[in-house]
Short mmCIF file of C-alpha atoms in Angstrom, two decimals:
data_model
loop_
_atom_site.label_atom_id
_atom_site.label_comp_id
_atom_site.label_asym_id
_atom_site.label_seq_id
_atom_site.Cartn_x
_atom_site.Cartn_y
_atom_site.Cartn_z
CA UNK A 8 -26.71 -39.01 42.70
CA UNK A 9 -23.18 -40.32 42.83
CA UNK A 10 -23.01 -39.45 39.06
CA UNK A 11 -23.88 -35.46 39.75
CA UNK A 12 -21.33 -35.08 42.70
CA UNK A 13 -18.39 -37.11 39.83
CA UNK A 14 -19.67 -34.55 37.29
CA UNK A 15 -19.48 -31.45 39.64
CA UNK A 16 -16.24 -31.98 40.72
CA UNK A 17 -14.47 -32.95 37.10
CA UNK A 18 -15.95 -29.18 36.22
CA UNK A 19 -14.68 -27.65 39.07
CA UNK A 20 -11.36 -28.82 38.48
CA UNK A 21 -11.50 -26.89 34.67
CA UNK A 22 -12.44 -23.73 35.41
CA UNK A 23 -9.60 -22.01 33.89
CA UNK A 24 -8.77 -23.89 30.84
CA UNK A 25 -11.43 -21.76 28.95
CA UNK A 26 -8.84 -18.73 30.01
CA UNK A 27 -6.07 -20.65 29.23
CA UNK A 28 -6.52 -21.47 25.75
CA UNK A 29 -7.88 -17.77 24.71
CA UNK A 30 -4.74 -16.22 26.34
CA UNK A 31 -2.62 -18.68 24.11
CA UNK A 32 -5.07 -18.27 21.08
CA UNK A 33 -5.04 -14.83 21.43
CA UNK A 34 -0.99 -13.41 20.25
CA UNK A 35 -1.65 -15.75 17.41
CA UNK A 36 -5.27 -14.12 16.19
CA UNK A 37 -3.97 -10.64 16.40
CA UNK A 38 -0.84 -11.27 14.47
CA UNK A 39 -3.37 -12.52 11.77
CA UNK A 40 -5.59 -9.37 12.02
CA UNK A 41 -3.06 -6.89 11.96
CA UNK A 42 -1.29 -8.79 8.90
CA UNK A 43 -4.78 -8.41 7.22
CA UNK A 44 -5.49 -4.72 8.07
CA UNK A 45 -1.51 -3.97 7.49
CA UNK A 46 -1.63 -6.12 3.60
CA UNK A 47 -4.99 -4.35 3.13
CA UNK A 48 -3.80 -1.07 3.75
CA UNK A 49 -0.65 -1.35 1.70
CA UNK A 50 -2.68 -2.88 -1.25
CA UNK A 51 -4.93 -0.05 -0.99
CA UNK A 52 -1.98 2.14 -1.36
CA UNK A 53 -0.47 0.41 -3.97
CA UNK A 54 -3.27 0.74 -6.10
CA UNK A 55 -3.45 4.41 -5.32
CA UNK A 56 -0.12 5.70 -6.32
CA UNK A 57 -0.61 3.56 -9.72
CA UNK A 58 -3.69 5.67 -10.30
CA UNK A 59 -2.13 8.65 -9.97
CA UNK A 60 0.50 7.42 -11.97
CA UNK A 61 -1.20 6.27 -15.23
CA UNK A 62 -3.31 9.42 -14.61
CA UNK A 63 -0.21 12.03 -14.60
CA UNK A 64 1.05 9.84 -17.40
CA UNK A 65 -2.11 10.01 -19.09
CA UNK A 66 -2.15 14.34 -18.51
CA UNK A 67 1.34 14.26 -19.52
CA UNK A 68 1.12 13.05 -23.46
CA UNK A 69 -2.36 15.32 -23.76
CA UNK A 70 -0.69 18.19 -22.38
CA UNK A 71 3.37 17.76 -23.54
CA UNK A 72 2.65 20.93 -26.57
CA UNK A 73 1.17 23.06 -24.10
CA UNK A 74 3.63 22.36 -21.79
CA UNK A 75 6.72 23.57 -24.19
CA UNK A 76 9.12 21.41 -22.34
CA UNK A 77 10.10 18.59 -20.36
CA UNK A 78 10.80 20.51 -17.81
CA UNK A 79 7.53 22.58 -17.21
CA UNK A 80 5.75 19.23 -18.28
CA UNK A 81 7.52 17.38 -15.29
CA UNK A 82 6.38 20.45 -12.92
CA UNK A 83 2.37 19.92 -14.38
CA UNK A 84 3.07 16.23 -13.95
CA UNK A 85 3.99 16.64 -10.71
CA UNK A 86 1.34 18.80 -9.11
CA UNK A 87 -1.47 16.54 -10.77
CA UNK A 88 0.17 13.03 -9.06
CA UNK A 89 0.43 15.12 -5.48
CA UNK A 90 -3.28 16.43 -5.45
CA UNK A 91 -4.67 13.05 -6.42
CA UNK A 92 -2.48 11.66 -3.49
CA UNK A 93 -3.38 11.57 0.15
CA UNK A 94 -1.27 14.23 2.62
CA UNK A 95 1.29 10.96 4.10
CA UNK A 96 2.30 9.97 0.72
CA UNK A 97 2.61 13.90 -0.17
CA UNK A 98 4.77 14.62 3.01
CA UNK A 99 8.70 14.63 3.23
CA UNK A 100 8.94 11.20 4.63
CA UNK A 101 7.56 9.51 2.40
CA UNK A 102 10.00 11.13 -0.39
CA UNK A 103 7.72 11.51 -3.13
CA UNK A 104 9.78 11.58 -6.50
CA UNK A 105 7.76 11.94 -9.97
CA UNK A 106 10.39 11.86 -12.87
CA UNK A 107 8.71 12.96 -16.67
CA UNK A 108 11.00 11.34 -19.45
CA UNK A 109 10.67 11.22 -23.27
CA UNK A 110 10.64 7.55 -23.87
CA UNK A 111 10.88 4.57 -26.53
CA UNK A 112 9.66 1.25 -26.12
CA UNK A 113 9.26 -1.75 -28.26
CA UNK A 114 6.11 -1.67 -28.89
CA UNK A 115 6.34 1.61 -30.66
CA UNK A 116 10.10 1.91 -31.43
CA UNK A 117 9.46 4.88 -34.07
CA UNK A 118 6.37 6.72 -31.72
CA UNK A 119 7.58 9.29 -29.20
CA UNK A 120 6.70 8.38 -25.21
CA UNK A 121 6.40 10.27 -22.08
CA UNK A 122 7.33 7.82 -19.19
CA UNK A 123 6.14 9.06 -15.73
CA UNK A 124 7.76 7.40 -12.38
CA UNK A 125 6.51 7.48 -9.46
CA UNK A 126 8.61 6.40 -6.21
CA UNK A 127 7.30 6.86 -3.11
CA UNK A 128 7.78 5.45 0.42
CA UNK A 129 4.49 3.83 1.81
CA UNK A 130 3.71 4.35 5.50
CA UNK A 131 2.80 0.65 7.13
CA UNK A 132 -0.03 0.89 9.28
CA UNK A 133 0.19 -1.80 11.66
CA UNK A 134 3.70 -2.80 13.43
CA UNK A 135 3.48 -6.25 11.90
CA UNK A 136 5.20 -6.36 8.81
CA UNK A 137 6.95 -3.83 9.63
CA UNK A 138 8.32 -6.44 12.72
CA UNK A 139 9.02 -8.96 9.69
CA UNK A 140 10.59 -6.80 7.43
CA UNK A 141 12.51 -4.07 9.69
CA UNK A 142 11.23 -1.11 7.68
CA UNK A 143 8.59 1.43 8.55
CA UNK A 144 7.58 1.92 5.19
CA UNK A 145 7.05 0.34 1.59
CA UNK A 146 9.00 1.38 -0.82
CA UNK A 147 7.19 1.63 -4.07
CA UNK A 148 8.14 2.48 -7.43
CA UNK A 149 5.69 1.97 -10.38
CA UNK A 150 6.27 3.31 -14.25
CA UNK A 151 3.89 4.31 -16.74
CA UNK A 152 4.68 4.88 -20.30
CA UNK A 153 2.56 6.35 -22.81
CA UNK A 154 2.61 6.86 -26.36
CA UNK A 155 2.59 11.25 -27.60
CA UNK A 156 -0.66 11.98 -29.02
CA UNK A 157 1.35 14.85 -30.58
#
């Protein structure tokens, strides 16, 4: 009996640790899951904008003799990269630039190339990397260069 009274009053003096220890756990497991959903998200958009990217590059050296010139090209360019993009990476703060460019590269120094850039400012999702880094958004600038099927 003396063993059950010992027991019953050890417990009683722990009640709150449980409560403790989740509200010290507890800053520490969110910062984790909104680093996960906020590198997830930006991945996600990452990806995206590369898409669109090779794909307006892609339209670009089917389409540059239809087009006539580089600058009507960069206005068809253009339009195709901003439908296949969500409205917040269409939208003036995120400053959407696609530049069209006649290109070389080494790999085919004699071959004519359309580069396509796209740079575009990335809305973060969560307020923890944006905490880390001071920035609201990602800044993100990704080239594709293609060789003219012309």
């Amino acid at each position: 009996m003396a063993d059950v009274f010992s027991l019953r009053k050890r417990l009683r003096g722990e009640s709150g640790q449980n409560t403790v220890e989740f509200a010290l756990i507890l800053p520490i497991l969110l910062v984790i899951l909104f680093g996960i959903i906020d590198f997830g998200w930006l991945f996600f958009n990452m990806a995206m904008v590369a898409n669109s990217t090779r794909s307006g590059a892609r339209y670009a050296v089917v389409n540059i003799e239809n087009a006539g010139d580089i600058a009507t090209l960069q206005s068809m360019v253009d339009t195709r990269i901003r439908d296949g993009l969500p409205n917040y990476l269409t939208n003036s703060t995120a400053a959407l630039n696609v530049t069209v460019v006649d290109d070389v590269t080494a790999a085919s120094p004699y071959d004519a190339c359309i580069a396509v850039t796209v740079d575009v400012k990335i809305p973060l999702f969560t307020p923890v990397i944006s905490t880390v880094t001071g920035h609201q958004y990602y800044h993100m600038e990704k080239t594709v260069s293609m060789r003219s099927e012309s």
